Amino acid sequence: GMRMRGLLPSRLQGLLPWARQDAAAMAAMAAARPKLGLETLFTHTTASLDRLYTSRWVCRAVFAQLSGTARAVIMRLLYVDCAEATVRKWAADTEEARRAFEDALGALKALRVLRVVVGGEDGGRVAMMTLSPSFRLGLSAALTSACQVPWQGPEYKLQADHETTMNDIVSHMHDCWNNVLRFLVEEDKAAVPLSDSMRALVESERVDLLKKNDKNKMELTQKGYEFMLKGVYMQVWEFITVYLDTLSGSESGIEEREQVLDFLYHLSYCRVGDAYHRNALTGAQRSLLLKFKDLGLVYMRKKKSKRFYPTPLGVHLMAGGDGAAAAVAAAGEDPMAGEGSTKDMRIIVQTNLKVIAYTTSRLHASMLGMFSEVHMRLPNMVLAELTRRSVKKAVSIGVNAERIKNFLVSHAHPVVAAKDVIIPENVSDQIDLWEGESKRVKFDAAVLVNLRSESLTEADFSVLVADVRKVEEAEGNRIMLWTSAVKQLIVVHPGREGVVQQLLEQHRNDNVVVLH
């Protein structure tokens, strides 16, 4: 939506060939990237973001997650400031293009990447648009540096480790996260091998995934059911978000938040299977290693090992999400799928509402049972059916139709995922209809005021109702939900029956209501 002649400034034309290719690659990737990290960055102060942008890996990742319009603005302003009036002329002359352009400028300002200052040539007072100095330096370094992987340097060189295999790394990742999900759904939680720190996090009230029932046993909350059907990247990010929220607003807490995000952005440019020296990390990031290990983001053979291995989950976390899962699966490049792994569940939804899931995991059968009726379990397959009863039950516990369909799409069989329509239209429509049935009637608490014993005439009742309406207009709040002059009944919001009783008493005193 922009008229861009000579998108790259002249000073940028002499960059290394890799830099030009990398910029194009990052632009192509942006459409599939969710905004996991960006949502958190919006809440940071300008000083905090300036510190984060000193890392070229953070700048590179933020640039890749922005819209195409926002990236184009950044590339034009990377080396040259421009008058605000001129910048706004870059948008095409259509309402949709201008709206997209303003949204892009708003996002850049919210991220403190774009700033408006007063300046100009010859000391003139013109509103100029410029990039944050730290972001400008960080992105320039990312584009011009030949180093494509973080934490490199002769002082961090490690000897070859022949004992750690790719299977060890991937198996650790699957074990960590499958144990978290098993802990949520299995009754015998003590039998699930989960670290003390992860157990405390999963059970914490702040996460709100589990609650104690009448029998003093832990069971899933409404949020817990929704959590189970999210993609694994969104599940992990939810834990990270909770951890970030626990950090205090003090200076040390803010710095620790920055270290967490900086670490995650660095991980997103690592290579799975490569070892990295823990001494390349800051002191705060070294303390995060064990937390990230429990989440399955990194693998370490021993707690005090000097080397760590980013897992596929850690590398793809900032680029993963529910929306990209289907596209990744269709390409056959799911980073969460490992050789011999039981994590993969490949689902085929048939037009007759039958669901065939190819999996060897008992956990997956439990997840399917949240919104479907499981009819058969074979060693490598589960046969289930979407029914009116199962879908309405899922809706009643907080799992909406959109979440069910997203789950089926994100775990679609590769053959199905390559098609334009993953869930048959009749099945998708039926799920929506069943959800709609649960929303036809809305239940609200109310109080019934019975005035039959007062023996009011119809005129007296009408006067009473009119006075209540005057109170409603004065307060600006609704008091009555329903009235019947014939039955002499008034239904009011809880706690507002006193208004009716008070007005009735006034009517008695004023002889407006004549009692027999």
Coordinates of C-alpha atoms in Angstrom, one line a residue:
G1 CA 0.0 0.0 0.0
M2 CA 3.0 2.3 -0.5
R3 CA 4.6 4.0 -3.5
M4 CA 8.2 3.2 -2.9
R5 CA 10.7 4.2 -5.6
G6 CA 14.2 3.2 -4.6
L7 CA 13.1 1.6 -1.4
L8 CA 16.7 1.1 -0.1
P9 CA 18.8 4.3 0.5
S10 CA 21.9 4.7 -1.6
R11 CA 24.1 3.9 1.4
L12 CA 22.4 0.6 1.7
Q13 CA 23.0 -0.5 -1.9
G14 CA 26.6 -1.5 -1.0
L15 CA 25.7 -3.9 1.7
L16 CA 27.0 -7.5 1.7
P17 CA 24.9 -9.8 -0.6
W18 CA 23.9 -11.7 2.5
A19 CA 22.5 -8.6 4.1
R20 CA 20.3 -7.9 1.1
Q21 CA 19.1 -11.5 0.9
D22 CA 18.5 -11.6 4.6
A23 CA 16.4 -8.5 4.6
A24 CA 14.2 -10.1 1.8
A25 CA 14.0 -13.4 3.7
M26 CA 12.9 -11.6 6.9
A27 CA 10.2 -9.8 4.9
A28 CA 8.9 -13.0 3.4
M29 CA 8.8 -14.7 6.8
A30 CA 6.8 -11.9 8.5
A31 CA 3.4 -13.0 7.3
A32 CA 3.6 -16.3 9.1
R33 CA 5.1 -14.9 12.3
P34 CA 2.8 -14.3 15.2
K35 CA 3.4 -11.2 17.5
L36 CA 4.3 -13.1 20.7
G37 CA 7.2 -11.0 21.7
L38 CA 5.8 -7.7 20.3
E39 CA 2.8 -7.9 22.6
T40 CA 5.2 -7.9 25.6
L41 CA 7.4 -5.1 24.1
F42 CA 4.4 -2.8 23.9
T43 CA 4.3 -2.6 27.7
H44 CA 7.9 -1.6 28.1
T45 CA 9.1 1.9 28.8
T46 CA 11.2 3.9 26.3
A47 CA 14.3 3.4 28.5
S48 CA 13.8 -0.3 28.7
L49 CA 13.3 -0.7 24.9
D50 CA 16.4 1.4 24.2
R51 CA 18.4 -1.1 26.3
L52 CA 16.8 -4.1 24.4
Y53 CA 17.5 -2.5 21.0
T54 CA 21.2 -2.5 21.7
S55 CA 21.1 -6.2 20.7
R56 CA 21.1 -6.7 17.0
W57 CA 19.3 -10.0 17.5
V58 CA 16.4 -8.2 19.1
C59 CA 16.2 -5.6 16.4
R60 CA 16.4 -8.2 13.7
A61 CA 13.6 -10.2 15.3
V62 CA 11.4 -7.2 15.8
F63 CA 11.9 -6.1 12.2
A64 CA 10.9 -9.5 11.0
Q65 CA 7.7 -9.5 13.0
L66 CA 6.5 -6.1 11.7
S67 CA 4.1 -5.7 8.8
G68 CA 5.4 -5.1 5.3
T69 CA 4.4 -1.4 5.4
A70 CA 6.2 -0.9 8.8
R71 CA 9.3 -2.6 7.5
A72 CA 9.3 -0.4 4.4
V73 CA 9.1 2.8 6.5
I74 CA 12.1 1.5 8.6
M75 CA 14.2 0.8 5.6
R76 CA 13.6 4.3 4.2
L77 CA 14.5 6.0 7.5
L78 CA 17.3 3.7 8.4
Y79 CA 20.0 6.2 7.4
V80 CA 18.1 9.4 6.6
D81 CA 15.5 11.3 8.7
C82 CA 12.5 12.6 6.8
A83 CA 9.8 15.3 7.3
E84 CA 6.6 13.9 8.8
A85 CA 4.5 15.4 6.0
T86 CA 6.7 13.7 3.4
V87 CA 6.5 10.4 5.1
R88 CA 2.7 10.4 5.2
K89 CA 2.7 10.9 1.4
W90 CA 4.3 7.5 0.9
A91 CA 1.0 5.8 1.3
A92 CA -1.1 5.0 -1.7
D93 CA -4.1 7.3 -2.3
T94 CA -6.8 4.8 -1.1
E95 CA -8.6 4.7 2.2
E96 CA -7.5 1.1 2.9
A97 CA -3.8 1.9 2.2
R98 CA -3.9 5.0 4.3
R99 CA -5.4 3.1 7.2
A100 CA -2.8 0.4 6.9
F101 CA -0.1 3.0 6.8
E102 CA -1.4 4.8 9.9
D103 CA -1.6 1.4 11.7
A104 CA 2.0 0.7 10.8
L105 CA 3.2 4.2 12.1
G106 CA 1.2 3.6 15.3
A107 CA 2.8 0.2 15.9
L108 CA 6.3 1.7 15.3
K109 CA 5.6 4.5 17.7
A110 CA 4.2 2.1 20.3
L111 CA 7.4 0.1 20.1
R112 CA 9.4 3.3 20.4
V113 CA 11.1 2.5 17.1
L114 CA 9.7 5.6 15.3
R115 CA 10.0 9.1 16.9
V116 CA 8.8 12.5 15.9
V117 CA 11.2 15.3 16.7
V118 CA 11.3 19.0 15.8
G119 CA 14.2 19.9 13.5
G120 CA 15.2 20.2 9.9
E121 CA 17.7 22.0 7.7
D122 CA 18.8 25.6 8.4
G123 CA 17.4 25.3 12.0
G124 CA 13.8 25.2 10.7
R125 CA 11.1 23.9 13.1
V126 CA 9.7 21.1 11.0
A127 CA 8.3 17.8 12.5
M128 CA 10.8 15.1 11.5
M129 CA 10.4 11.4 11.7
T130 CA 13.4 9.5 12.8
L131 CA 14.3 6.0 14.2
S132 CA 15.3 5.3 17.7
P133 CA 19.1 5.7 17.8
S134 CA 19.6 2.3 19.5
F135 CA 17.3 0.5 17.1
R136 CA 18.9 2.2 14.1
L137 CA 22.4 1.0 15.2
G138 CA 21.1 -2.5 16.2
L139 CA 19.3 -3.1 12.9
S140 CA 22.2 -1.7 10.8
A141 CA 24.5 -4.1 12.6
A142 CA 22.1 -7.0 12.0
L143 CA 22.0 -6.3 8.3
T144 CA 25.7 -5.7 7.7
S145 CA 27.1 -8.4 10.0
A146 CA 28.3 -11.7 8.4
C147 CA 27.6 -13.5 11.7
Q148 CA 24.2 -15.3 11.4
V149 CA 24.3 -17.1 14.7
P150 CA 24.5 -15.5 18.2
W151 CA 27.0 -16.3 21.0
Q152 CA 29.9 -16.9 18.7
G153 CA 33.6 -16.0 19.3
P154 CA 36.9 -17.8 19.9
E155 CA 36.5 -17.5 23.7
Y156 CA 33.3 -19.5 23.5
K157 CA 34.5 -22.3 21.2
L158 CA 33.6 -25.7 22.5
Q159 CA 35.1 -29.1 21.8
A160 CA 32.9 -31.6 19.9
D161 CA 30.5 -33.4 22.1
H162 CA 29.9 -36.9 20.7
E163 CA 27.7 -38.0 23.6
T164 CA 24.8 -35.7 22.9
T165 CA 22.7 -36.6 19.9
M166 CA 19.8 -34.8 18.1
N167 CA 17.5 -37.5 19.5
D168 CA 18.5 -36.5 23.1
I169 CA 17.6 -32.9 22.4
V170 CA 14.3 -33.6 20.8
S171 CA 13.3 -36.3 23.3
H172 CA 14.0 -33.9 26.2
M173 CA 11.8 -31.3 24.6
H174 CA 8.9 -33.7 24.1
D175 CA 9.3 -35.2 27.6
C176 CA 9.2 -31.9 29.3
W177 CA 6.1 -30.6 27.7
N178 CA 4.2 -33.9 27.5
N179 CA 4.7 -34.2 31.3
V180 CA 3.2 -30.8 31.8
L181 CA 0.1 -31.8 29.8
R182 CA -0.1 -35.2 31.5
F183 CA 0.0 -33.5 34.9
L184 CA -3.0 -31.4 33.9
V185 CA -5.2 -34.2 32.8
E186 CA -4.2 -37.3 34.8
E187 CA -5.7 -38.0 38.2
D188 CA -2.6 -39.5 39.7
K189 CA -0.5 -36.4 39.4
A190 CA 2.2 -37.7 41.8
A191 CA 3.1 -40.3 39.2
V192 CA 4.0 -37.7 36.6
P193 CA 7.7 -36.8 36.5
L194 CA 7.6 -33.1 36.8
S195 CA 10.3 -30.9 38.4
D196 CA 9.3 -29.0 41.6
S197 CA 9.6 -25.6 40.0
M198 CA 7.3 -26.6 37.1
R199 CA 4.9 -28.3 39.5
A200 CA 4.7 -25.1 41.5
L201 CA 4.2 -23.0 38.4
V202 CA 1.4 -25.3 36.9
E203 CA -0.5 -25.3 40.3
S204 CA -0.1 -21.6 41.0
E205 CA -3.3 -19.5 41.1
R206 CA -1.7 -16.9 38.8
V207 CA -1.6 -19.5 35.9
D208 CA -5.2 -20.6 36.8
L209 CA -5.1 -24.0 35.1
L210 CA -6.1 -26.2 38.0
K211 CA -8.4 -25.9 41.0
K212 CA -9.5 -28.1 43.9
N213 CA -12.9 -29.8 43.6
D214 CA -15.3 -30.8 46.4
K215 CA -13.2 -34.0 46.9
N216 CA -10.0 -31.9 47.4
K217 CA -8.6 -33.1 44.2
M218 CA -7.1 -31.0 41.4
E219 CA -9.1 -30.6 38.3
L220 CA -8.9 -28.4 35.2
T221 CA -10.4 -24.9 35.3
Q222 CA -12.2 -23.3 32.3
K223 CA -8.9 -21.7 31.4
G224 CA -7.2 -25.1 31.8
Y225 CA -9.5 -26.6 29.1
E226 CA -8.8 -23.8 26.7
F227 CA -5.1 -24.1 27.5
M228 CA -5.1 -27.8 26.5
L229 CA -6.4 -27.1 23.1
K230 CA -3.9 -24.3 22.3
G231 CA -0.9 -24.8 20.1
V232 CA 2.3 -25.8 22.1
Y233 CA 4.0 -22.4 21.3
M234 CA 1.0 -20.5 22.8
Q235 CA 1.0 -22.8 25.8
V236 CA 4.7 -22.2 26.5
W237 CA 4.3 -18.5 25.9
E238 CA 1.5 -18.4 28.4
F239 CA 3.9 -19.7 31.1
I240 CA 6.6 -17.2 30.1
T241 CA 4.0 -14.4 30.2
V242 CA 3.0 -15.4 33.8
Y243 CA 6.7 -15.5 34.8
L244 CA 7.3 -12.0 33.3
D245 CA 4.2 -10.7 35.2
T246 CA 5.6 -12.1 38.5
L247 CA 8.7 -9.9 38.1
S248 CA 8.2 -6.8 40.2
G249 CA 8.1 -3.3 38.8
S250 CA 11.4 -2.5 40.5
E251 CA 14.6 -1.7 38.5
S252 CA 15.9 -5.2 39.0
G253 CA 12.6 -6.7 38.0
I254 CA 12.5 -4.7 34.8
E255 CA 16.1 -5.6 34.0
E256 CA 15.3 -9.3 34.5
R257 CA 12.3 -9.0 32.1
E258 CA 14.6 -7.6 29.5
Q259 CA 17.1 -10.4 30.0
V260 CA 14.3 -13.0 29.5
L261 CA 13.2 -11.4 26.2
D262 CA 16.8 -10.9 25.0
F263 CA 17.5 -14.5 25.7
L264 CA 14.4 -15.7 23.8
Y265 CA 15.2 -13.5 20.8
H266 CA 18.8 -14.9 20.8
L267 CA 17.5 -18.4 20.9
S268 CA 15.3 -17.8 17.8
Y269 CA 18.5 -17.4 15.7
C270 CA 20.4 -20.4 17.0
R271 CA 20.8 -23.7 15.2
V272 CA 19.2 -26.9 16.6
G273 CA 21.8 -29.4 17.5
D274 CA 24.6 -26.9 18.0
A275 CA 26.1 -26.4 21.4
Y276 CA 26.6 -22.9 23.0
H277 CA 28.8 -21.9 25.9
R278 CA 27.0 -20.8 29.0
N279 CA 29.7 -18.2 29.6
A280 CA 28.4 -16.3 26.6
L281 CA 25.3 -15.5 28.6
T282 CA 24.9 -12.7 31.1
G283 CA 24.7 -13.6 34.8
A284 CA 20.9 -13.2 34.8
Q285 CA 20.5 -15.3 31.6
R286 CA 22.7 -18.1 33.2
S287 CA 20.2 -18.3 36.0
L288 CA 17.4 -18.7 33.5
L289 CA 19.0 -21.8 31.9
L290 CA 17.4 -24.2 34.4
K291 CA 14.0 -22.6 34.0
F292 CA 14.2 -22.8 30.2
K293 CA 15.4 -26.4 30.6
D294 CA 12.3 -27.3 32.6
L295 CA 10.1 -25.7 29.9
G296 CA 11.9 -27.7 27.2
L297 CA 13.5 -24.7 25.5
V298 CA 17.1 -25.8 26.0
Y299 CA 18.8 -29.1 26.7
M300 CA 21.7 -29.6 29.2
R301 CA 23.2 -33.0 30.1
K302 CA 23.9 -31.8 33.6
K303 CA 22.7 -28.8 35.6
K304 CA 26.2 -27.4 35.8
S305 CA 27.2 -28.3 32.3
K306 CA 29.1 -25.5 30.5
R307 CA 27.3 -26.1 27.2
F308 CA 23.6 -25.9 26.4
Y309 CA 21.6 -26.9 23.3
P310 CA 18.6 -25.0 22.1
T311 CA 15.7 -27.3 21.2
P312 CA 13.3 -26.9 18.2
L313 CA 10.7 -25.4 20.6
G314 CA 13.2 -22.8 21.9
V315 CA 14.4 -21.9 18.4
H316 CA 10.9 -21.6 16.9
L317 CA 9.0 -20.2 19.9
M318 CA 9.1 -16.5 18.9
A319 CA 8.1 -17.5 15.3
G320 CA 5.5 -20.2 16.2
G321 CA 1.8 -20.0 17.1
D322 CA -1.6 -21.4 16.3
G323 CA -1.9 -19.4 13.1
A324 CA 1.3 -20.7 11.6
A325 CA 0.9 -24.3 12.7
A326 CA -1.2 -25.4 9.7
A327 CA 1.2 -23.8 7.2
V328 CA 4.2 -25.4 8.9
A329 CA 2.6 -28.8 9.0
A330 CA 1.6 -28.5 5.3
A331 CA 5.2 -27.8 4.4
G332 CA 6.3 -30.9 6.4
E333 CA 8.7 -28.8 8.5
D334 CA 7.0 -28.9 11.9
P335 CA 9.8 -28.2 14.4
M336 CA 8.0 -30.0 17.1
A337 CA 8.0 -33.3 15.1
G338 CA 11.0 -35.5 15.8
E339 CA 11.9 -38.9 14.5
G340 CA 10.1 -41.5 16.6
S341 CA 8.3 -38.8 18.5
T342 CA 4.9 -39.5 20.0
K343 CA 4.1 -35.8 20.0
D344 CA 2.7 -35.7 16.5
M345 CA -1.0 -36.2 16.2
R346 CA -2.3 -36.2 12.6
I347 CA -6.0 -35.6 12.4
I348 CA -8.4 -36.2 9.5
V349 CA -11.9 -34.8 9.9
Q350 CA -14.5 -36.6 7.7
T351 CA -17.8 -35.2 6.3
N352 CA -19.8 -37.6 8.5
L353 CA -18.3 -35.9 11.7
K354 CA -15.9 -38.8 12.3
V355 CA -12.4 -37.8 13.5
I356 CA -9.5 -40.1 12.8
A357 CA -6.3 -39.2 14.8
Y358 CA -3.1 -41.0 14.1
T359 CA -1.2 -41.0 17.4
T360 CA 0.3 -43.4 20.0
S361 CA -0.2 -41.0 22.9
R362 CA -2.8 -41.6 25.6
L363 CA -2.6 -37.8 26.3
H364 CA -3.9 -37.0 22.8
A365 CA -6.9 -39.3 23.3
S366 CA -7.7 -37.4 26.4
M367 CA -7.4 -34.1 24.5
L368 CA -9.8 -35.3 21.8
G369 CA -12.2 -36.5 24.5
M370 CA -12.7 -32.9 25.6
F371 CA -14.9 -32.1 22.6
S372 CA -15.7 -35.4 20.9
E373 CA -16.8 -39.0 21.8
V374 CA -13.9 -41.5 21.6
H375 CA -15.2 -44.7 20.1
M376 CA -12.0 -46.7 19.6
R377 CA -8.4 -46.7 20.6
L378 CA -5.8 -48.7 18.6
P379 CA -2.0 -48.7 19.2
N380 CA -1.5 -46.0 16.6
M381 CA -4.9 -44.5 16.0
V382 CA -7.9 -43.0 17.8
L383 CA -11.4 -43.0 16.3
A384 CA -13.7 -40.3 17.6
E385 CA -16.9 -38.5 16.6
L386 CA -18.1 -34.9 16.9
T387 CA -21.6 -35.1 18.5
R388 CA -24.1 -32.5 19.6
R389 CA -23.6 -33.7 23.2
S390 CA -19.8 -33.6 23.1
V391 CA -19.5 -30.2 21.5
K392 CA -22.1 -28.6 23.8
K393 CA -20.3 -30.1 26.8
A394 CA -17.1 -28.5 25.6
V395 CA -18.8 -25.2 25.2
S396 CA -20.2 -25.4 28.7
I397 CA -16.7 -25.8 30.2
G398 CA -15.4 -22.8 28.2
V399 CA -14.0 -24.5 25.0
N400 CA -15.7 -22.5 22.2
A401 CA -16.2 -23.6 18.6
E402 CA -13.3 -21.5 17.3
R403 CA -10.9 -23.2 19.7
I404 CA -12.1 -26.7 18.6
K405 CA -11.6 -25.9 14.9
N406 CA -8.2 -24.3 15.5
F407 CA -7.1 -27.5 17.3
L408 CA -8.3 -29.7 14.4
V409 CA -6.5 -27.5 11.9
S410 CA -3.3 -27.2 13.8
H411 CA -3.0 -31.0 14.1
A412 CA -4.2 -31.7 10.6
H413 CA -2.7 -34.7 8.7
P414 CA -0.1 -33.4 6.2
V415 CA -2.2 -34.7 3.2
V416 CA -5.2 -32.7 4.5
A417 CA -3.2 -29.7 5.5
A418 CA -2.0 -29.3 1.9
K419 CA -5.6 -28.7 0.8
D420 CA -7.5 -25.5 0.7
V421 CA -10.2 -26.8 3.1
I422 CA -9.0 -28.7 6.1
I423 CA -12.3 -29.1 8.0
P424 CA -15.3 -30.0 5.7
E425 CA -17.7 -27.0 5.5
N426 CA -20.6 -29.0 6.8
V427 CA -18.6 -30.1 9.9
S428 CA -17.4 -26.5 10.6
D429 CA -21.0 -25.1 10.2
Q430 CA -22.4 -27.9 12.5
I431 CA -19.9 -27.1 15.3
D432 CA -20.9 -23.4 15.1
L433 CA -24.6 -24.3 15.2
W434 CA -24.1 -26.5 18.3
E435 CA -22.3 -23.7 20.0
G436 CA -25.1 -21.4 19.1
E437 CA -27.6 -23.6 20.8
S438 CA -25.8 -23.1 24.0
K439 CA -26.1 -19.4 23.7
R440 CA -29.8 -19.1 22.9
V441 CA -30.8 -18.5 26.5
K442 CA -28.9 -16.2 28.8
F443 CA -29.4 -16.8 32.6
D444 CA -29.1 -13.8 35.0
A445 CA -29.7 -13.7 38.7
A446 CA -32.9 -11.8 39.7
V447 CA -35.3 -11.3 42.5
L448 CA -39.1 -11.7 42.2
V449 CA -41.2 -9.2 44.2
N450 CA -44.7 -10.5 44.7
L451 CA -47.3 -7.7 45.4
R452 CA -50.4 -9.9 45.4
S453 CA -50.8 -9.6 49.2
E454 CA -51.0 -5.8 48.8
S455 CA -54.2 -6.1 46.8
L456 CA -53.2 -3.2 44.5
T457 CA -55.5 -1.9 41.8
E458 CA -54.1 -1.9 38.3
A459 CA -53.8 1.9 38.5
D460 CA -51.9 1.7 41.7
F461 CA -49.5 -0.9 40.3
S462 CA -48.9 1.3 37.2
V463 CA -48.1 4.3 39.5
L464 CA -45.6 2.2 41.4
V465 CA -43.9 0.9 38.2
A466 CA -43.8 4.5 36.9
D467 CA -42.0 5.7 40.1
V468 CA -39.5 2.9 39.8
R469 CA -38.7 4.0 36.2
K470 CA -38.1 7.5 37.4
V471 CA -35.5 6.1 39.9
E472 CA -33.9 4.2 37.0
E473 CA -33.7 7.4 34.9
A474 CA -32.2 9.3 37.8
E475 CA -29.6 6.7 38.5
G476 CA -28.9 5.7 34.9
N477 CA -29.2 2.0 35.9
R478 CA -31.8 -0.5 35.1
I479 CA -33.7 -1.8 38.2
M480 CA -36.7 -3.8 36.7
L481 CA -36.3 -6.7 34.4
W482 CA -40.0 -7.6 33.9
T483 CA -43.4 -6.6 35.3
S484 CA -46.9 -8.0 35.1
A485 CA -49.9 -5.8 36.2
V486 CA -52.3 -8.7 36.0
K487 CA -50.2 -11.0 38.2
Q488 CA -48.8 -8.0 40.3
L489 CA -45.3 -9.3 40.0
I490 CA -42.0 -7.3 39.5
V491 CA -38.7 -8.9 38.7
V492 CA -35.6 -6.8 39.6
H493 CA -31.9 -7.0 39.7
P494 CA -30.5 -8.6 42.9
G495 CA -30.2 -6.1 45.7
R496 CA -32.7 -3.6 44.1
E497 CA -35.8 -5.0 45.7
G498 CA -35.4 -2.5 48.5
V499 CA -36.2 0.3 46.0
V500 CA -39.6 -1.3 45.2
Q501 CA -40.4 -1.8 49.0
Q502 CA -39.4 1.8 49.8
L503 CA -41.6 3.3 47.1
L504 CA -44.5 1.0 48.1
E505 CA -44.1 2.4 51.7
Q506 CA -44.2 6.0 50.4
H507 CA -47.4 5.2 48.5
R508 CA -49.0 3.9 51.7
N509 CA -48.0 7.1 53.6
D510 CA -49.2 9.4 50.9
N511 CA -52.5 7.4 50.6
V512 CA -51.6 6.8 46.9
V513 CA -52.1 3.1 47.5
V514 CA -55.4 2.3 49.2
L515 CA -55.1 -1.0 51.0
H516 CA -58.2 -3.0 51.6

